[in-house]
PDB file of N, CA and C and ligand atoms in Angstrom:
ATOM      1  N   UNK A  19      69.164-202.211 -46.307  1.00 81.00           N
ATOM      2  CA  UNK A  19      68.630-201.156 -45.442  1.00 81.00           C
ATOM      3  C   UNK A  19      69.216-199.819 -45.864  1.00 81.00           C
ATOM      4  N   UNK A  20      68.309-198.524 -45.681  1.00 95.00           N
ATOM      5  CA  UNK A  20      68.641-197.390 -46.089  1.00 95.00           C
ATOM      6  C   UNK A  20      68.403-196.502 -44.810  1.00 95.00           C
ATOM      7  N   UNK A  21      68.565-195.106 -44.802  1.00 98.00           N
ATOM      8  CA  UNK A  21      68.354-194.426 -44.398  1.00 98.00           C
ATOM      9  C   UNK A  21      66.703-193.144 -45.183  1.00 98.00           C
ATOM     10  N   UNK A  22      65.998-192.828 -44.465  1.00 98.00           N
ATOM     11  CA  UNK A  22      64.935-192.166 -45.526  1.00 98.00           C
ATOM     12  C   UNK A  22      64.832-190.939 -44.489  1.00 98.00           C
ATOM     13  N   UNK A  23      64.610-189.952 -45.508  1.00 98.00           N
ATOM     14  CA  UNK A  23      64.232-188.226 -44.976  1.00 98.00           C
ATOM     15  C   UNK A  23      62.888-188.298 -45.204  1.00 98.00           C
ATOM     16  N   UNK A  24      62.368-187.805 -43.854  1.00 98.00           N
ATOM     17  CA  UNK A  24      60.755-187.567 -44.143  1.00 98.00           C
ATOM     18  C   UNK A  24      60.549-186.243 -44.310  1.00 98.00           C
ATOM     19  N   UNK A  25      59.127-186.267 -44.266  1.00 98.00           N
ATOM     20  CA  UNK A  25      58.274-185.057 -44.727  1.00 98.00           C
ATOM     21  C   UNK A  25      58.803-183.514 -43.800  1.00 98.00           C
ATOM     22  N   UNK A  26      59.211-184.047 -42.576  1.00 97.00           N
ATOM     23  CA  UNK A  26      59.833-183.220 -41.630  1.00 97.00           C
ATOM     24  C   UNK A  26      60.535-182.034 -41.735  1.00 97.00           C
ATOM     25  N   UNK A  27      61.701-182.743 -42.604  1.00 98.00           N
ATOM     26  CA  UNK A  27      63.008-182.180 -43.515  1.00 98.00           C
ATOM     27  C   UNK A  27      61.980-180.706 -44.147  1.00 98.00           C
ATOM     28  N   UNK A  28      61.024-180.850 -44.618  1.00 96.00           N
ATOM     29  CA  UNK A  28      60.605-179.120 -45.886  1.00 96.00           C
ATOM     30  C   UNK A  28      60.263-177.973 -44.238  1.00 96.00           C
ATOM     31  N   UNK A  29      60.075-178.422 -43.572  1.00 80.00           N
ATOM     32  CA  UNK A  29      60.145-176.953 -42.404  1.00 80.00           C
ATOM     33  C   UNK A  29      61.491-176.148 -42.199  1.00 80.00           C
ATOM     34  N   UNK A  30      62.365-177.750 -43.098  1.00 94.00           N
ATOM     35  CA  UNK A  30      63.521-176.948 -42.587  1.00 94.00           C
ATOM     36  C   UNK A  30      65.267-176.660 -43.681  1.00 94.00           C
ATOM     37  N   UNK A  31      64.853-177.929 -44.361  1.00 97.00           N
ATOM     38  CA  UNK A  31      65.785-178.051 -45.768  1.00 97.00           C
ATOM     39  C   UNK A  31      67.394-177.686 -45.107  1.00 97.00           C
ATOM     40  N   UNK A  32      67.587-178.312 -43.792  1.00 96.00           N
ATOM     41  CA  UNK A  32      69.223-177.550 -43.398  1.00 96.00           C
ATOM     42  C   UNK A  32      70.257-177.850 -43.744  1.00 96.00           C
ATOM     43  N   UNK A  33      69.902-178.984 -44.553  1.00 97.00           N
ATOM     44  CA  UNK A  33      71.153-179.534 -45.528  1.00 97.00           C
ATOM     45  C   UNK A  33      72.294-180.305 -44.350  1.00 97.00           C
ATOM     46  N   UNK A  34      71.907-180.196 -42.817  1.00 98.00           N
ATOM     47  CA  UNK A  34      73.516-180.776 -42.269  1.00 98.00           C
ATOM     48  C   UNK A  34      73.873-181.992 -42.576  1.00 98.00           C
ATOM     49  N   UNK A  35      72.820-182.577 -42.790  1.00 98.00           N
ATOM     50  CA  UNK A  35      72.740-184.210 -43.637  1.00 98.00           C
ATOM     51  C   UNK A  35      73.843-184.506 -44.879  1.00 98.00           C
ATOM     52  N   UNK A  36      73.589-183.337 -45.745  1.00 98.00           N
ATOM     53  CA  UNK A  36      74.132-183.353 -46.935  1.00 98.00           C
ATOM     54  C   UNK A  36      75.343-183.252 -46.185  1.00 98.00           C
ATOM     55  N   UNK A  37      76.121-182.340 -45.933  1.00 98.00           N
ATOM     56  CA  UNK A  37      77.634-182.212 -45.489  1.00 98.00           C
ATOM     57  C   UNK A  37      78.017-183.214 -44.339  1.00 98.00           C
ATOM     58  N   UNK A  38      77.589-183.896 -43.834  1.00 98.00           N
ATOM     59  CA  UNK A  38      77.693-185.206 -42.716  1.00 98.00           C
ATOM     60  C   UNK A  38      78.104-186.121 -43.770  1.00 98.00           C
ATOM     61  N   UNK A  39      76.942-186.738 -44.581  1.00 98.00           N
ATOM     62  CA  UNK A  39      77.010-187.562 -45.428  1.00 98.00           C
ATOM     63  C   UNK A  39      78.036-188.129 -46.393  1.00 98.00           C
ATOM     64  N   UNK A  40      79.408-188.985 -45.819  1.00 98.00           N
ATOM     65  CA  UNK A  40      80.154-189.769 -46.609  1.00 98.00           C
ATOM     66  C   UNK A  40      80.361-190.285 -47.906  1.00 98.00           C
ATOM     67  N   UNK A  41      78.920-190.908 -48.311  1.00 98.00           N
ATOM     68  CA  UNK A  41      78.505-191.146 -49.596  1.00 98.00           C
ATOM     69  C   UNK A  41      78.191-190.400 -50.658  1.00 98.00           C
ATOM     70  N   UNK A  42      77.980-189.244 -50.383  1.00 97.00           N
ATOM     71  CA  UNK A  42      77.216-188.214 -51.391  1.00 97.00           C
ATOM     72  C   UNK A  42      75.957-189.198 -51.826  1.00 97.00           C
ATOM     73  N   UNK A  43      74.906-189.171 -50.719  1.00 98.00           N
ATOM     74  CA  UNK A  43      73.755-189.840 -51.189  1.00 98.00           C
ATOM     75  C   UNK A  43      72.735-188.929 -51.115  1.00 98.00           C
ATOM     76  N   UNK A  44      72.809-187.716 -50.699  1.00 98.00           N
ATOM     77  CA  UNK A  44      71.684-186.826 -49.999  1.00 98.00           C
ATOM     78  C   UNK A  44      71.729-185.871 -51.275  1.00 98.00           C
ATOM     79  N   UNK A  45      70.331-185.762 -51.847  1.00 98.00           N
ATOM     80  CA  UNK A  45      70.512-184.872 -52.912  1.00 98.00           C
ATOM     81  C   UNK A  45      68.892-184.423 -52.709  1.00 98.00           C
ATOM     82  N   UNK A  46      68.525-183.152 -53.326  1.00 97.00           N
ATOM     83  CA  UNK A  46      69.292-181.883 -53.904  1.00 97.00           C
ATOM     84  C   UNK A  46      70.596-181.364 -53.169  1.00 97.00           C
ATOM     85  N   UNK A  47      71.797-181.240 -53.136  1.00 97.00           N
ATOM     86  CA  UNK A  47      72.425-180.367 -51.983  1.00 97.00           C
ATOM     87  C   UNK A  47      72.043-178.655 -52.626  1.00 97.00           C
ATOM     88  N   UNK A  48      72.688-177.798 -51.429  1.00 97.00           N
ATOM     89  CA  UNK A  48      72.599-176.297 -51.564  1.00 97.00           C
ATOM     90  C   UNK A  48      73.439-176.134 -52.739  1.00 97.00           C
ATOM     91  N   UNK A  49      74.382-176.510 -53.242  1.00 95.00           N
ATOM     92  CA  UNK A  49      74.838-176.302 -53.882  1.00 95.00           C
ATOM     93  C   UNK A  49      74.295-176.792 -55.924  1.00 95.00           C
ATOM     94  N   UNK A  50      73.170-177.810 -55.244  1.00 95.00           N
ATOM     95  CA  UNK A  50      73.196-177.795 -56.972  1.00 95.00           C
ATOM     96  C   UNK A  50      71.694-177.288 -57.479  1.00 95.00           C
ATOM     97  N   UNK A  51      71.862-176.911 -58.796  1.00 93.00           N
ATOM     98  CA  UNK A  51      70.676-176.257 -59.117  1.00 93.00           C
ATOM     99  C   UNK A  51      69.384-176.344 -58.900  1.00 93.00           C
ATOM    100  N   UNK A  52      68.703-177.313 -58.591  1.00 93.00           N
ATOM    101  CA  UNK A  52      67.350-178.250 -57.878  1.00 93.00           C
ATOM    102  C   UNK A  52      67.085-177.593 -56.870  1.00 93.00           C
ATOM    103  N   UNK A  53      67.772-177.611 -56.249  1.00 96.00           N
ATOM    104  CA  UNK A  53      68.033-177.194 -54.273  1.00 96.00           C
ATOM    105  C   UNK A  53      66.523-176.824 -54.259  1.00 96.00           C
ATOM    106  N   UNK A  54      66.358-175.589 -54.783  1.00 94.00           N
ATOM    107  CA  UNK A  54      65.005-174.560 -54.183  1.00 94.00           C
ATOM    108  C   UNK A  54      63.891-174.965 -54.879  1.00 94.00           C
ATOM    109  N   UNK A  55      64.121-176.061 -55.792  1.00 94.00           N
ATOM    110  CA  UNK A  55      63.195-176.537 -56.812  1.00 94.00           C
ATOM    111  C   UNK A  55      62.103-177.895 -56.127  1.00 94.00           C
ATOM    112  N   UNK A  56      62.756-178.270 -55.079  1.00 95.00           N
ATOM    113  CA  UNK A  56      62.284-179.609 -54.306  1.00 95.00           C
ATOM    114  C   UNK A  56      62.408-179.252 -52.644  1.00 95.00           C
ATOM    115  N   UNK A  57      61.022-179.487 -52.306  1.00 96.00           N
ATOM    116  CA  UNK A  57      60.170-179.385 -50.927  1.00 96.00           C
ATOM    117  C   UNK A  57      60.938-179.528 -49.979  1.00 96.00           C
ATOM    118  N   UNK A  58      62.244-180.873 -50.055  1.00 98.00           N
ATOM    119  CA  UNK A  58      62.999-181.615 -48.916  1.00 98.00           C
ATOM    120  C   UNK A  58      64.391-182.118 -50.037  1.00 98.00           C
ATOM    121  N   UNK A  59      65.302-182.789 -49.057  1.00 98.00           N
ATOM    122  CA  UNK A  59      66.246-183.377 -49.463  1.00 98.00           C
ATOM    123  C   UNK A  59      65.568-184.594 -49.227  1.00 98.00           C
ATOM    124  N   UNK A  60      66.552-185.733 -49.900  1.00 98.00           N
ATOM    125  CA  UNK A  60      66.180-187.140 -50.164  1.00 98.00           C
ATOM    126  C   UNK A  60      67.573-188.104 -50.100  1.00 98.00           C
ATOM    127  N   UNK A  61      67.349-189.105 -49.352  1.00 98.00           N
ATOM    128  CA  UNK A  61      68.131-189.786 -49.355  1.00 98.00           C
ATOM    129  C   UNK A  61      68.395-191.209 -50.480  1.00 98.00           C
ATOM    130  N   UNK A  62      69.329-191.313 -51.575  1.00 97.00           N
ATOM    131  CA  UNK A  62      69.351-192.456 -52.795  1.00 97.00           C
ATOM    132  C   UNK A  62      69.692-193.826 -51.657  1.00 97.00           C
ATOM    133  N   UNK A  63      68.637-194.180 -52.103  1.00 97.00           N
ATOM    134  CA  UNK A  63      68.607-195.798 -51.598  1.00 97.00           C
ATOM    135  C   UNK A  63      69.764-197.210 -52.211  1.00 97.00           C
ATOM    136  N   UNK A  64      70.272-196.479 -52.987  1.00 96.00           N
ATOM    137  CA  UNK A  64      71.488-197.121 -53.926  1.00 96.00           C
ATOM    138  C   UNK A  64      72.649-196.803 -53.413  1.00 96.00           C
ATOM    139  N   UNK A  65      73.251-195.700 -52.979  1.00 97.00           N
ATOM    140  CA  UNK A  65      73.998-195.016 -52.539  1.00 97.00           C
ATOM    141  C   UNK A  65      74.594-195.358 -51.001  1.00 97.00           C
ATOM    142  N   UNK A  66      73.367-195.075 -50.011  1.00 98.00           N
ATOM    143  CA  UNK A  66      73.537-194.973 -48.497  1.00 98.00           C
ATOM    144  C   UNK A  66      74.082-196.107 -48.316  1.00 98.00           C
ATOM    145  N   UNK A  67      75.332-195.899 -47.231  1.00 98.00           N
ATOM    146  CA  UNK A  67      76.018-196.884 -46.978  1.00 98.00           C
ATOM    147  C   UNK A  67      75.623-197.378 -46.002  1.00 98.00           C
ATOM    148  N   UNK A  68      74.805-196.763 -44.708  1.00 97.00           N
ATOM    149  CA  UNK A  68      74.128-196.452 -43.764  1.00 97.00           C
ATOM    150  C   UNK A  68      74.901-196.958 -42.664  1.00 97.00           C
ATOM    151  N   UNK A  69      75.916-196.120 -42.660  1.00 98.00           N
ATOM    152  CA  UNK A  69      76.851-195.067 -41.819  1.00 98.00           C
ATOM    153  C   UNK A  69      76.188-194.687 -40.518  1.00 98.00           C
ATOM    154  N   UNK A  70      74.881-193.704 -40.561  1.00 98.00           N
ATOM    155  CA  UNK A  70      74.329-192.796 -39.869  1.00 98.00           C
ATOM    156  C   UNK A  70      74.478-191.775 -39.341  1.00 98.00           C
ATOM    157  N   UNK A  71      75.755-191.059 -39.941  1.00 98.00           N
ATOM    158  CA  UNK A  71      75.694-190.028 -40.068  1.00 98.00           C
ATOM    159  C   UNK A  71      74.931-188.808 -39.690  1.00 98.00           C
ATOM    160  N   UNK A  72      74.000-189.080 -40.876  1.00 98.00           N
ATOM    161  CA  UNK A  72      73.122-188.175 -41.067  1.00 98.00           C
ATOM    162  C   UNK A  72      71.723-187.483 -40.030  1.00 98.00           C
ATOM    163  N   UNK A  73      71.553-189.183 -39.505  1.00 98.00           N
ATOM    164  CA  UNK A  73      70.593-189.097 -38.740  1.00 98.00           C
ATOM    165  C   UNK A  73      70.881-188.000 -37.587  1.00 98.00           C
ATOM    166  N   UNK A  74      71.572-187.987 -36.968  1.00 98.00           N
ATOM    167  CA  UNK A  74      71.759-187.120 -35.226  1.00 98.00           C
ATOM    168  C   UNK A  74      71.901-185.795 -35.709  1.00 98.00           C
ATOM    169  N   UNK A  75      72.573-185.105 -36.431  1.00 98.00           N
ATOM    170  CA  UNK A  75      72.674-183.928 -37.140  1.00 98.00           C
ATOM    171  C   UNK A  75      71.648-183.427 -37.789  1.00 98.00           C
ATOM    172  N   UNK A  76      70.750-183.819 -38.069  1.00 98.00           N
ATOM    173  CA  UNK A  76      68.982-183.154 -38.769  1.00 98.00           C
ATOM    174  C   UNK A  76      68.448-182.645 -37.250  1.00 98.00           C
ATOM    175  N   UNK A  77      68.300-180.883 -37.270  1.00 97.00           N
ATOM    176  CA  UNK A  77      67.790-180.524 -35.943  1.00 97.00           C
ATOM    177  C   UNK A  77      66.194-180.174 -36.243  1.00 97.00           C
ATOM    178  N   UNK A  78      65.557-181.314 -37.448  1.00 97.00           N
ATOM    179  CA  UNK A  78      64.030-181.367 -36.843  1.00 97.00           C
ATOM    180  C   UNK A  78      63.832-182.733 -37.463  1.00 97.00           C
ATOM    181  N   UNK A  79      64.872-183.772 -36.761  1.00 98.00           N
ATOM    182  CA  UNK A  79      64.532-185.258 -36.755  1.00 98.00           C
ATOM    183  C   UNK A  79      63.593-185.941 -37.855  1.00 98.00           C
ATOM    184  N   UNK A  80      64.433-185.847 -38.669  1.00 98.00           N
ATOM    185  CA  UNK A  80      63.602-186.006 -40.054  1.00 98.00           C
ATOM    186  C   UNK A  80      64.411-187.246 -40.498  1.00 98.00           C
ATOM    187  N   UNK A  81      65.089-187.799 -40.160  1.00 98.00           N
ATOM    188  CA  UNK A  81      65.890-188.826 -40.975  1.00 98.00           C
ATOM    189  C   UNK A  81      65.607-190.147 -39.672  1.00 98.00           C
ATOM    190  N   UNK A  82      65.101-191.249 -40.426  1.00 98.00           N
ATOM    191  CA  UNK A  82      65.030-192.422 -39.773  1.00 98.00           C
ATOM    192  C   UNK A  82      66.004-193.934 -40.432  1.00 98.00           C
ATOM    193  N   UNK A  83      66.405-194.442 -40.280  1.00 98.00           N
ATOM    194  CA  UNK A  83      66.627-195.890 -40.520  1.00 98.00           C
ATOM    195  C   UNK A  83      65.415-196.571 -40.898  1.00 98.00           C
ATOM    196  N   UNK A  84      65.285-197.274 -42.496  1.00 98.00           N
ATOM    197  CA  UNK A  84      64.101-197.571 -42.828  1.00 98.00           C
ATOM    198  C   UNK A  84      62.757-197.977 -42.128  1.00 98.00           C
ATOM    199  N   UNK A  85      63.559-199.068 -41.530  1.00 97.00           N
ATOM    200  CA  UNK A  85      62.959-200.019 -40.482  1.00 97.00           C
ATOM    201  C   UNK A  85      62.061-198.983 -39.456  1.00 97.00           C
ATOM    202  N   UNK A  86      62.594-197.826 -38.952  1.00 98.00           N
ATOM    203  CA  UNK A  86      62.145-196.971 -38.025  1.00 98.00           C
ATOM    204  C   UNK A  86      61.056-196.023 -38.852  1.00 98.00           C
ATOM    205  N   UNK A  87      60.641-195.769 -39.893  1.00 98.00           N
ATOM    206  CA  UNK A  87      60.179-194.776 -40.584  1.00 98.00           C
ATOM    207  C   UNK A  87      58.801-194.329 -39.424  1.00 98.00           C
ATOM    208  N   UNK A  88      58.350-193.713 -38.941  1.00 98.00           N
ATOM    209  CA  UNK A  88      56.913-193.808 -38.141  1.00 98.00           C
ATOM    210  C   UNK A  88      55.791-194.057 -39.397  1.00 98.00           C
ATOM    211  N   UNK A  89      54.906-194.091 -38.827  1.00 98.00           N
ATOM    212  CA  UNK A  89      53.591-195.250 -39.529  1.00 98.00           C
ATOM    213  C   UNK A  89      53.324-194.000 -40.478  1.00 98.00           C
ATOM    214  N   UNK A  90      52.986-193.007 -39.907  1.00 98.00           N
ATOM    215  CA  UNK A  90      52.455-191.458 -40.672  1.00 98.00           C
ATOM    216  C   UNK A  90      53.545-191.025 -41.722  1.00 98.00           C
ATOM    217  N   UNK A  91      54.984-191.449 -41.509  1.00 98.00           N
ATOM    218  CA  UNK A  91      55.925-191.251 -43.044  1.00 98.00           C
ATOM    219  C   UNK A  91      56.216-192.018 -43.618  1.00 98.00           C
ATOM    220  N   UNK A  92      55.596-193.434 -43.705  1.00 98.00           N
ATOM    221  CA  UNK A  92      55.564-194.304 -44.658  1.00 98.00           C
ATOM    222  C   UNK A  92      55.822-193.759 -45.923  1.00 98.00           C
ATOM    223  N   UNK A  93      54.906-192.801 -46.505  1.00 98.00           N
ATOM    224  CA  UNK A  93      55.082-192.133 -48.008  1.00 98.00           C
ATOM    225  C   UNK A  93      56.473-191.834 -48.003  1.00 98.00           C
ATOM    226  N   UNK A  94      57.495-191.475 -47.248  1.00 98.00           N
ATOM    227  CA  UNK A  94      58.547-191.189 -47.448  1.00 98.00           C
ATOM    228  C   UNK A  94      59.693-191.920 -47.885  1.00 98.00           C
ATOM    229  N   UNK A  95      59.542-193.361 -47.681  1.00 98.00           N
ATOM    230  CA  UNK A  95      60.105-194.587 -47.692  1.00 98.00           C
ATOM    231  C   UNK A  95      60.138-194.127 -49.711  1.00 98.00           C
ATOM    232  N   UNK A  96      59.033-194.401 -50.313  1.00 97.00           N
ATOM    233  CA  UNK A  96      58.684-194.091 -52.083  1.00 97.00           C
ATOM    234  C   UNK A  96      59.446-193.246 -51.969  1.00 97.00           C
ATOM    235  N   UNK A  97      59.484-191.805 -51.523  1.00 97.00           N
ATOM    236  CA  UNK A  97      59.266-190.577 -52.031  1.00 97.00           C
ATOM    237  C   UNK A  97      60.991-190.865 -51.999  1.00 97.00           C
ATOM    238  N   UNK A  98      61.627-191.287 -51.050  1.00 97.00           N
ATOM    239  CA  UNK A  98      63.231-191.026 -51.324  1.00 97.00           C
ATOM    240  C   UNK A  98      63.495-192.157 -52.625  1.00 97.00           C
ATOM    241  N   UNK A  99      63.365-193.093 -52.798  1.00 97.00           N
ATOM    242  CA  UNK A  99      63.592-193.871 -53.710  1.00 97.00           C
ATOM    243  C   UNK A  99      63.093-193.096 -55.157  1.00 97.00           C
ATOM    244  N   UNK A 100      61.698-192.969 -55.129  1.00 96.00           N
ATOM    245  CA  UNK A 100      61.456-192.373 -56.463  1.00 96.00           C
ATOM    246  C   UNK A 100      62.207-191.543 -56.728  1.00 96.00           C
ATOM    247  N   UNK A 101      62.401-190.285 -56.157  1.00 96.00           N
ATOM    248  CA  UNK A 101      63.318-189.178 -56.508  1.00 96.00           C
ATOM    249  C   UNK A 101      64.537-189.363 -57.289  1.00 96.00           C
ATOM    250  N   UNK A 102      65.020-190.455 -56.451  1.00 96.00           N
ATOM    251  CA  UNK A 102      66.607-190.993 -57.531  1.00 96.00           C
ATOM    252  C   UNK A 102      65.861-191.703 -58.664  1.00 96.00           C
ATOM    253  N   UNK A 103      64.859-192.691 -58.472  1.00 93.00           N
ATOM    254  CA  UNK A 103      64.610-193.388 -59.952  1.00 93.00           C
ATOM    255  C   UNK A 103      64.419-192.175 -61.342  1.00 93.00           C
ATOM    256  N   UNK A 104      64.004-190.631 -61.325  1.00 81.00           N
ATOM    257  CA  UNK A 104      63.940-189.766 -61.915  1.00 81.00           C
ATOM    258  C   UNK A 104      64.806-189.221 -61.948  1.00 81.00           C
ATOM    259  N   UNK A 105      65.656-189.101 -61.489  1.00 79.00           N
ATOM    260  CA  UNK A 105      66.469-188.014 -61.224  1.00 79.00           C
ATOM    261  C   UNK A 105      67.345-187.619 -62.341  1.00 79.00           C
ATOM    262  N   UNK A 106      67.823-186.838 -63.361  1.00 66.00           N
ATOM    263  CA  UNK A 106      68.656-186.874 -64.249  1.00 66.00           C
ATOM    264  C   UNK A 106      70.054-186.362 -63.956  1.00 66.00           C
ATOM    265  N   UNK A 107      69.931-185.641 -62.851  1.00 56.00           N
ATOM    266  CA  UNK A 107      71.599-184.756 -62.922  1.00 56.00           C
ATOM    267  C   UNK A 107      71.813-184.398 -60.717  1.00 56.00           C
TER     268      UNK A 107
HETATM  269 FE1  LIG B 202      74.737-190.757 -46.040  1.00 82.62          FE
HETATM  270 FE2  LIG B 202      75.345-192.352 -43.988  1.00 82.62          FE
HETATM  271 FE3  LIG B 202      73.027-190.973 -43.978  1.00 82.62          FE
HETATM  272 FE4  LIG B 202      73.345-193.030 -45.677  1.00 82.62          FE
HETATM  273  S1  LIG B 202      73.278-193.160 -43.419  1.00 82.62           S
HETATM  274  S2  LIG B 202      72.519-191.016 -46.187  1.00 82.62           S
HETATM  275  S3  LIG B 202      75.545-192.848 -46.190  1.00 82.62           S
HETATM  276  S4  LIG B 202      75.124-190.106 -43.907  1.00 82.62           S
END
């Protein structure tokens, strides 16, 4: 089980996820070059220890527990996984 950022996250990109986050699983952070290059942050499905952290701290409820994803962010479930399968840096 993972944690996944939906589509939610690009209204708002607030990163509190990233600095909550124990694992360093939440990437782009503000800090690395990508950041402004990608719509949302993403959570690595390899990584998440699933802590949960992350979840209560996103103030436009964008982060679910897989299992919870709603039916309409299904795509998001891929979209965090793919991101790390590409990811180079
Ligand atoms: Fe990081 Fe924990 Fe959220 Fe997983 S559940 S992304 S380890 S803060």
């Amino acid at each position: 089980m993972t944690y996944v950022i939906t589509e939610a996250c690009a209204d708002s990109k607030d990163a509190a996820c990233w600095e909550a986050c124990p694992a360093d699983a939440i990437h782009p952070g503000p800090q690395e070059a990508s950041f402004r290059e990608h719509a949302q942050l993403y959570i690595d499905p390899a990584a998440c220890i699933d802590c949960s952290a992350c979840e209560p701290v996103c103030p436009v409820e964008a982060i679910y527990p897989e299992e919870d994803v709603p039916e309409a962010s299904q795509d998001s479930i891929a979209a965090n996984r793919d991101f790390f399968a590409t990811r180079t840096a």
